[in-house]
Amino acid sequence: MGQRLNRCLDVPVALPPLRRRLLLLFIMLFLWLYMFYSCAGSCAGLATRGSPAPPRAAPPLPQLLPPVPGEPGEESSLEEQRAAPDAVSPISTFFNGSGTKRLPQAIIIGVKKGGTRALLEFLRVHPDVRAVGAEPHFFDRNYERGLAWYRDLMPRTLEGQITMEKTPSYFVTKEAPARISSMSKGTKLIVVVRDPVTRAISDYTQTLSKKPDIPTFESLTFKNRTTGLIDTSWSAIQIGIYAKHLENWLLYFPIGQILFVSGERLISDPAGELGRVQDFLGLKRIITDKHFYFNKTKGFPCLKKAEGSSKPHCLGKTKGRTHPDIDQEVVQRLRDFYRPFNMKFYQMTGQDFGWD
């Protein structure tokens, strides 16, 4: 080996000094990389032989989904499910990006128009949180695609980082609790809730911006306005019956595994609510008051520096829309309708959100 190295270094004297130095640098870099990646495997083996480690229990495997009829190739084998998370060599990690794609350990499951996008954007400032930007809708619309497809949507994470996603419609999807529990019973769930009357008006405002010819909020609220019978089949109303939806989740997850974030406090005290979320996820409290400033035009807090940027960042123009004027008699009837459901929700969660 030494003779070969000497021959490699036997550069003609006539070679310019700069080229000679570059050649020497290249050879040293090559040797360093060779020794590093050789040691990555051999040193680990020596350490294992020298001090035998206690046996470790294998992590629980997510349940596999049956193949979708008429769509061969969608299914994945048990061996692939077991090997995929750990089958990443140091060299492939070096060239393909650091970390491993994992199924999420925490999911923001609701609610629509409650402040879920703001919460996710705020959380992404934390260095130990990696999240999918778009809503995967796996547990409500794409479940037949399988867990391998779902995992492939996730960002790569390093050891100690948390993988997250948010899809607000999960909270009102009957099948979602059982499906998430089947993936992992230890998944941490986050629900951002908001005054159900304000939430319903915000929901209607969003639809109105896309379909200007829809009926008025007042006409959609009632099955019969004369009798005052509320139309609970309208999704804008139904989503706000939080207690009813929560009962379904508690069949599969303990209440301590679900964090309820106040959409109102997320606006008035974002750092305080983010502190609770960071504690719930087992993260160091890094996101504090210094990360926010209040945007008077939009009427809610914005980030001084967003993830991967040195510039201030506010949510897009689809957030913070001006609500249409709603008949106050209708608003009051809705408050009366939601009151018993709100009281039950307060009892179930042990939190008074102050909506009445």
Short mmCIF file of C-alpha atoms in Angstrom, two decimals:
data_model
loop_
_atom_site.label_atom_id
_atom_site.label_comp_id
_atom_site.label_asym_id
_atom_site.label_seq_id
_atom_site.Cartn_x
_atom_site.Cartn_y
_atom_site.Cartn_z
CA MET A 1 0.00 0.00 0.00
CA GLY A 2 2.78 2.37 0.95
CA GLN A 3 4.67 1.71 -2.33
CA ARG A 4 1.53 2.35 -4.33
CA LEU A 5 0.94 5.62 -2.49
CA ASN A 6 4.56 6.67 -3.12
CA ARG A 7 4.13 5.98 -6.82
CA CYS A 8 0.94 8.05 -6.83
CA LEU A 9 2.78 10.87 -5.15
CA ASP A 10 5.80 10.61 -7.45
CA VAL A 11 4.79 13.67 -9.41
CA PRO A 12 7.31 15.05 -11.94
CA VAL A 13 9.22 18.03 -10.66
CA ALA A 14 8.23 19.96 -13.76
CA LEU A 15 4.55 19.90 -12.70
CA PRO A 16 3.46 23.42 -11.61
CA PRO A 17 3.28 23.80 -7.79
CA LEU A 18 -0.44 24.73 -7.86
CA ARG A 19 -1.40 21.57 -9.72
CA ARG A 20 0.79 19.49 -7.42
CA ARG A 21 -1.02 20.90 -4.37
CA LEU A 22 -4.45 20.28 -5.91
CA LEU A 23 -3.50 16.70 -6.71
CA LEU A 24 -2.28 16.10 -3.16
CA LEU A 25 -5.50 17.63 -1.78
CA PHE A 26 -7.63 15.40 -4.00
CA ILE A 27 -5.77 12.25 -2.90
CA MET A 28 -6.10 13.18 0.79
CA LEU A 29 -9.85 13.86 0.41
CA PHE A 30 -10.34 10.53 -1.36
CA LEU A 31 -8.50 8.63 1.38
CA TRP A 32 -10.47 10.41 4.11
CA LEU A 33 -13.83 9.55 2.50
CA TYR A 34 -12.71 5.94 1.99
CA MET A 35 -11.73 5.54 5.66
CA PHE A 36 -14.89 7.32 6.91
CA TYR A 37 -17.37 5.12 5.08
CA SER A 38 -15.35 1.96 5.80
CA CYS A 39 -15.37 2.76 9.50
CA ALA A 40 -19.13 3.49 9.44
CA GLY A 41 -19.74 -0.23 9.09
CA SER A 42 -16.69 -1.88 10.67
CA CYS A 43 -16.49 0.35 13.74
CA ALA A 44 -20.15 -0.25 14.51
CA GLY A 45 -19.55 -3.99 14.25
CA LEU A 46 -16.55 -3.85 16.59
CA ALA A 47 -18.50 -1.83 19.13
CA THR A 48 -21.31 -4.38 19.03
CA ARG A 49 -18.94 -7.33 19.54
CA GLY A 50 -17.05 -5.57 22.31
CA SER A 51 -20.08 -4.70 24.44
CA PRO A 52 -23.19 -6.70 23.73
CA ALA A 53 -26.28 -4.54 23.96
CA PRO A 54 -29.43 -5.69 25.73
CA PRO A 55 -32.15 -7.00 23.45
CA ARG A 56 -34.54 -4.36 22.15
CA ALA A 57 -38.18 -4.89 21.40
CA ALA A 58 -39.06 -4.45 17.75
CA PRO A 59 -41.20 -1.36 17.07
CA PRO A 60 -44.85 -2.10 16.32
CA LEU A 61 -45.55 -2.43 12.64
CA PRO A 62 -48.40 -0.47 11.09
CA GLN A 63 -51.22 -2.70 9.88
CA LEU A 64 -51.16 -3.38 6.19
CA LEU A 65 -54.12 -2.49 4.07
CA PRO A 66 -55.77 -5.04 1.75
CA PRO A 67 -55.02 -4.52 -1.94
CA VAL A 68 -57.53 -2.39 -3.78
CA PRO A 69 -59.52 -4.54 -6.26
CA GLY A 70 -58.55 -3.82 -9.84
CA GLU A 71 -55.41 -1.89 -8.85
CA PRO A 72 -52.50 -4.38 -8.67
CA GLY A 73 -49.23 -2.93 -7.54
CA GLU A 74 -50.71 -0.66 -4.89
CA GLU A 75 -50.13 -3.17 -2.09
CA SER A 76 -46.80 -3.48 -0.28
CA SER A 77 -45.40 -6.63 1.31
CA LEU A 78 -44.77 -7.09 5.03
CA GLU A 79 -41.04 -7.34 4.35
CA GLU A 80 -41.08 -3.97 2.56
CA GLN A 81 -43.00 -2.34 5.40
CA ARG A 82 -40.53 -3.72 7.94
CA ALA A 83 -37.35 -2.90 6.03
CA ALA A 84 -38.14 0.46 4.47
CA PRO A 85 -37.68 2.76 7.51
CA ASP A 86 -34.22 1.35 8.34
CA ALA A 87 -32.84 0.39 4.95
CA VAL A 88 -30.86 3.60 4.49
CA SER A 89 -27.08 3.33 4.23
CA PRO A 90 -24.75 6.18 5.21
CA ILE A 91 -23.68 6.62 1.57
CA SER A 92 -27.27 6.77 0.21
CA THR A 93 -28.19 9.21 2.97
CA PHE A 94 -25.18 11.35 2.02
CA PHE A 95 -26.20 11.58 -1.64
CA ASN A 96 -30.02 11.50 -1.38
CA GLY A 97 -30.59 13.86 1.54
CA SER A 98 -30.24 13.42 5.30
CA GLY A 99 -32.74 11.47 7.34
CA THR A 100 -35.45 8.90 6.85
CA LYS A 101 -39.07 9.13 5.80
CA ARG A 102 -41.27 8.06 8.70
CA LEU A 103 -44.98 7.87 9.39
CA PRO A 104 -46.11 10.91 11.41
CA GLN A 105 -45.86 10.80 15.19
CA ALA A 106 -48.26 13.75 15.54
CA ILE A 107 -51.22 14.90 13.44
CA ILE A 108 -53.29 18.08 13.49
CA ILE A 109 -56.72 16.52 12.93
CA GLY A 110 -58.97 19.60 13.04
CA VAL A 111 -60.88 21.69 12.80
CA LYS A 112 -61.57 23.38 9.50
CA LYS A 113 -61.39 27.20 9.80
CA GLY A 114 -60.09 26.85 13.34
CA GLY A 115 -56.50 28.00 12.77
CA THR A 116 -54.79 24.76 11.73
CA ARG A 117 -52.71 26.34 8.96
CA ALA A 118 -51.43 29.04 11.30
CA LEU A 119 -50.49 26.44 13.92
CA LEU A 120 -48.61 24.29 11.41
CA GLU A 121 -46.69 27.26 9.98
CA PHE A 122 -45.75 28.38 13.49
CA LEU A 123 -44.59 24.88 14.46
CA ARG A 124 -42.41 24.55 11.38
CA VAL A 125 -40.15 27.23 12.82
CA HIS A 126 -39.01 24.65 15.39
CA PRO A 127 -35.86 22.82 14.24
CA ASP A 128 -37.15 19.49 15.55
CA VAL A 129 -40.43 19.61 13.62
CA ARG A 130 -40.72 18.50 10.00
CA ALA A 131 -44.13 18.69 8.39
CA VAL A 132 -45.85 18.14 5.06
CA GLY A 133 -47.00 21.44 3.60
CA ALA A 134 -50.06 20.20 1.69
CA GLU A 135 -52.89 18.31 3.37
CA PRO A 136 -52.45 14.57 2.56
CA HIS A 137 -56.10 13.61 3.25
CA PHE A 138 -54.87 10.05 3.71
CA PHE A 139 -57.25 8.87 6.44
CA ASP A 140 -60.36 10.23 4.73
CA ARG A 141 -59.83 10.26 0.94
CA ASN A 142 -56.69 8.29 0.07
CA TYR A 143 -56.65 5.43 2.57
CA GLU A 144 -56.83 2.77 -0.14
CA ARG A 145 -53.42 3.89 -1.42
CA GLY A 146 -51.73 2.30 1.58
CA LEU A 147 -49.27 3.28 4.28
CA ALA A 148 -46.24 3.08 1.98
CA TRP A 149 -47.77 5.79 -0.23
CA TYR A 150 -48.58 7.88 2.85
CA ARG A 151 -45.08 7.57 4.29
CA ASP A 152 -43.54 8.59 0.99
CA LEU A 153 -45.32 11.96 1.28
CA MET A 154 -43.49 12.72 4.52
CA PRO A 155 -40.31 14.81 4.72
CA ARG A 156 -37.07 13.17 5.79
CA THR A 157 -36.30 13.47 9.49
CA LEU A 158 -33.25 12.94 11.64
CA GLU A 159 -33.19 11.10 14.95
CA GLY A 160 -35.05 13.17 17.53
CA GLN A 161 -37.13 15.11 15.01
CA ILE A 162 -40.93 14.81 14.80
CA THR A 163 -42.81 14.15 11.57
CA MET A 164 -46.19 15.91 11.35
CA GLU A 165 -49.08 16.52 9.00
CA LYS A 166 -52.39 18.35 9.20
CA THR A 167 -55.73 17.54 7.61
CA PRO A 168 -58.62 19.28 9.43
CA SER A 169 -61.33 17.05 7.94
CA TYR A 170 -60.04 14.05 9.93
CA PHE A 171 -61.85 15.31 13.05
CA VAL A 172 -65.28 14.87 11.43
CA THR A 173 -64.46 11.69 9.48
CA LYS A 174 -66.03 8.69 11.18
CA GLU A 175 -63.38 6.21 10.01
CA ALA A 176 -60.33 8.38 10.82
CA PRO A 177 -59.86 7.47 14.53
CA ALA A 178 -59.78 3.71 13.87
CA ARG A 179 -57.47 4.16 10.89
CA ILE A 180 -54.97 6.35 12.72
CA SER A 181 -55.05 3.99 15.73
CA SER A 182 -54.36 1.10 13.35
CA MET A 183 -51.28 2.94 12.07
CA SER A 184 -50.02 3.71 15.59
CA LYS A 185 -51.88 3.81 18.88
CA GLY A 186 -49.25 6.22 20.19
CA THR A 187 -49.93 8.98 17.64
CA LYS A 188 -50.33 12.37 19.29
CA LEU A 189 -53.37 14.31 18.10
CA ILE A 190 -53.90 18.08 18.04
CA VAL A 191 -57.27 19.78 17.57
CA VAL A 192 -57.53 23.54 17.05
CA VAL A 193 -61.03 24.62 18.08
CA ARG A 194 -62.80 27.95 17.73
CA ASP A 195 -66.15 29.47 18.70
CA PRO A 196 -68.46 27.28 16.58
CA VAL A 197 -70.63 30.23 15.51
CA THR A 198 -67.64 32.26 14.29
CA ARG A 199 -66.20 29.13 12.74
CA ALA A 200 -69.44 28.48 10.79
CA ILE A 201 -69.49 32.05 9.45
CA SER A 202 -65.82 31.75 8.44
CA ASP A 203 -66.58 28.45 6.71
CA TYR A 204 -69.45 30.08 4.80
CA THR A 205 -67.23 33.05 3.88
CA GLN A 206 -64.67 30.71 2.33
CA THR A 207 -67.33 28.96 0.26
CA LEU A 208 -68.84 32.30 -0.75
CA SER A 209 -65.48 33.46 -2.13
CA LYS A 210 -65.47 30.44 -4.46
CA LYS A 211 -69.21 30.31 -5.23
CA PRO A 212 -70.69 33.84 -5.07
CA ASP A 213 -74.14 32.60 -6.10
CA ILE A 214 -74.78 30.35 -3.08
CA PRO A 215 -77.78 31.08 -0.82
CA THR A 216 -77.42 33.39 2.17
CA PHE A 217 -75.96 32.17 5.45
CA GLU A 218 -79.32 32.75 7.13
CA SER A 219 -81.23 30.55 4.68
CA LEU A 220 -78.69 27.72 4.91
CA THR A 221 -78.70 27.75 8.72
CA PHE A 222 -82.36 26.72 9.15
CA LYS A 223 -84.43 23.85 7.91
CA ASN A 224 -87.37 26.05 8.76
CA ARG A 225 -86.64 29.60 9.86
CA THR A 226 -90.16 30.13 11.18
CA THR A 227 -89.81 27.29 13.67
CA GLY A 228 -86.12 28.03 14.23
CA LEU A 229 -85.07 24.42 13.46
CA ILE A 230 -81.31 24.38 12.78
CA ASP A 231 -80.13 22.37 9.77
CA THR A 232 -77.45 20.14 11.31
CA SER A 233 -76.90 18.40 7.98
CA TRP A 234 -75.14 21.54 6.68
CA SER A 235 -71.43 20.87 7.19
CA ALA A 236 -70.74 24.44 8.37
CA ILE A 237 -73.07 23.77 11.31
CA GLN A 238 -72.22 20.13 11.89
CA ILE A 239 -68.45 20.61 12.24
CA GLY A 240 -68.98 22.87 15.27
CA ILE A 241 -70.73 20.16 17.33
CA TYR A 242 -67.32 19.29 18.77
CA ALA A 243 -68.57 17.05 21.60
CA LYS A 244 -70.28 14.70 19.16
CA HIS A 245 -67.15 14.23 17.05
CA LEU A 246 -64.89 13.90 20.09
CA GLU A 247 -66.91 10.96 21.39
CA ASN A 248 -65.84 9.00 18.32
CA TRP A 249 -62.14 9.75 18.90
CA LEU A 250 -62.30 8.75 22.57
CA LEU A 251 -63.26 5.23 21.50
CA TYR A 252 -59.69 4.83 20.20
CA PHE A 253 -57.50 7.39 21.99
CA PRO A 254 -57.29 8.50 25.64
CA ILE A 255 -58.11 12.14 26.30
CA GLY A 256 -54.53 12.74 27.46
CA GLN A 257 -53.26 11.91 23.99
CA ILE A 258 -55.27 14.72 22.42
CA LEU A 259 -54.29 18.38 22.80
CA PHE A 260 -56.98 21.02 22.32
CA VAL A 261 -55.64 24.37 21.11
CA SER A 262 -57.77 27.51 21.39
CA GLY A 263 -58.08 29.22 18.02
CA GLU A 264 -58.83 32.48 19.83
CA ARG A 265 -55.73 32.29 22.04
CA LEU A 266 -53.65 31.31 19.03
CA ILE A 267 -54.39 34.86 17.82
CA SER A 268 -54.23 36.75 21.11
CA ASP A 269 -51.30 34.82 22.64
CA PRO A 270 -49.57 32.69 19.98
CA ALA A 271 -46.43 32.11 22.05
CA GLY A 272 -48.49 30.86 25.00
CA GLU A 273 -50.43 28.35 22.91
CA LEU A 274 -47.26 27.27 21.10
CA GLY A 275 -45.65 26.68 24.49
CA ARG A 276 -48.43 24.21 25.34
CA VAL A 277 -48.04 22.48 21.98
CA GLN A 278 -44.26 22.17 22.35
CA ASP A 279 -44.69 20.67 25.83
CA PHE A 280 -47.28 18.21 24.51
CA LEU A 281 -44.93 17.08 21.73
CA GLY A 282 -42.00 16.75 24.14
CA LEU A 283 -40.05 19.54 22.46
CA LYS A 284 -37.84 22.20 23.97
CA ARG A 285 -39.62 25.56 24.15
CA ILE A 286 -37.85 27.33 21.31
CA ILE A 287 -40.80 29.20 19.74
CA THR A 288 -41.45 32.25 21.94
CA ASP A 289 -42.77 35.83 21.77
CA LYS A 290 -39.70 36.92 19.84
CA HIS A 291 -40.89 34.95 16.80
CA PHE A 292 -44.16 36.90 16.32
CA TYR A 293 -45.48 40.33 15.47
CA PHE A 294 -49.13 41.40 15.16
CA ASN A 295 -50.31 42.38 11.69
CA LYS A 296 -53.04 44.99 12.15
CA THR A 297 -54.21 44.71 8.55
CA LYS A 298 -54.90 40.99 8.73
CA GLY A 299 -55.84 41.04 12.40
CA PHE A 300 -53.68 38.12 13.50
CA PRO A 301 -50.04 37.37 14.38
CA CYS A 302 -47.40 36.73 11.75
CA LEU A 303 -43.93 35.23 11.90
CA LYS A 304 -40.92 37.54 11.95
CA LYS A 305 -38.94 34.82 10.18
CA ALA A 306 -40.59 31.84 8.49
CA GLU A 307 -39.00 28.41 8.07
CA GLY A 308 -36.06 28.63 5.68
CA SER A 309 -36.40 32.39 5.27
CA SER A 310 -35.03 35.55 6.83
CA LYS A 311 -38.12 37.60 5.90
CA PRO A 312 -41.38 38.16 7.80
CA HIS A 313 -44.21 35.85 6.80
CA CYS A 314 -47.99 36.12 7.07
CA LEU A 315 -50.55 33.60 5.91
CA GLY A 316 -51.90 34.13 2.40
CA LYS A 317 -54.82 36.23 1.22
CA THR A 318 -57.22 33.31 1.71
CA LYS A 319 -56.75 33.75 5.47
CA GLY A 320 -58.36 36.56 7.44
CA ARG A 321 -61.19 37.27 4.99
CA THR A 322 -63.75 39.88 6.03
CA HIS A 323 -66.96 38.15 7.14
CA PRO A 324 -70.30 39.20 5.67
CA ASP A 325 -72.86 40.86 7.95
CA ILE A 326 -75.10 38.19 9.47
CA ASP A 327 -78.52 38.80 11.00
CA GLN A 328 -77.86 39.03 14.76
CA GLU A 329 -81.05 37.12 15.52
CA VAL A 330 -79.63 34.18 13.54
CA VAL A 331 -76.33 34.49 15.37
CA GLN A 332 -78.11 34.39 18.73
CA ARG A 333 -80.16 31.35 17.73
CA LEU A 334 -76.96 29.58 16.75
CA ARG A 335 -75.39 30.45 20.11
CA ASP A 336 -78.40 28.97 21.89
CA PHE A 337 -78.16 25.87 19.72
CA TYR A 338 -74.45 25.29 20.38
CA ARG A 339 -74.50 26.11 24.12
CA PRO A 340 -75.32 22.61 25.47
CA PHE A 341 -72.81 21.01 23.09
CA ASN A 342 -70.16 23.53 24.19
CA MET A 343 -70.83 22.77 27.87
CA LYS A 344 -70.40 19.05 27.23
CA PHE A 345 -67.20 19.71 25.26
CA TYR A 346 -65.81 21.75 28.17
CA GLN A 347 -66.50 18.85 30.53
CA MET A 348 -64.94 16.28 28.21
CA THR A 349 -61.74 18.27 27.68
CA GLY A 350 -61.46 19.89 31.11
CA GLN A 351 -61.10 23.29 29.42
CA ASP A 352 -63.43 26.28 29.34
CA PHE A 353 -62.94 28.02 25.99
CA GLY A 354 -65.24 30.92 26.91
CA TRP A 355 -67.55 30.81 23.91
CA ASP A 356 -70.69 31.62 25.94
#
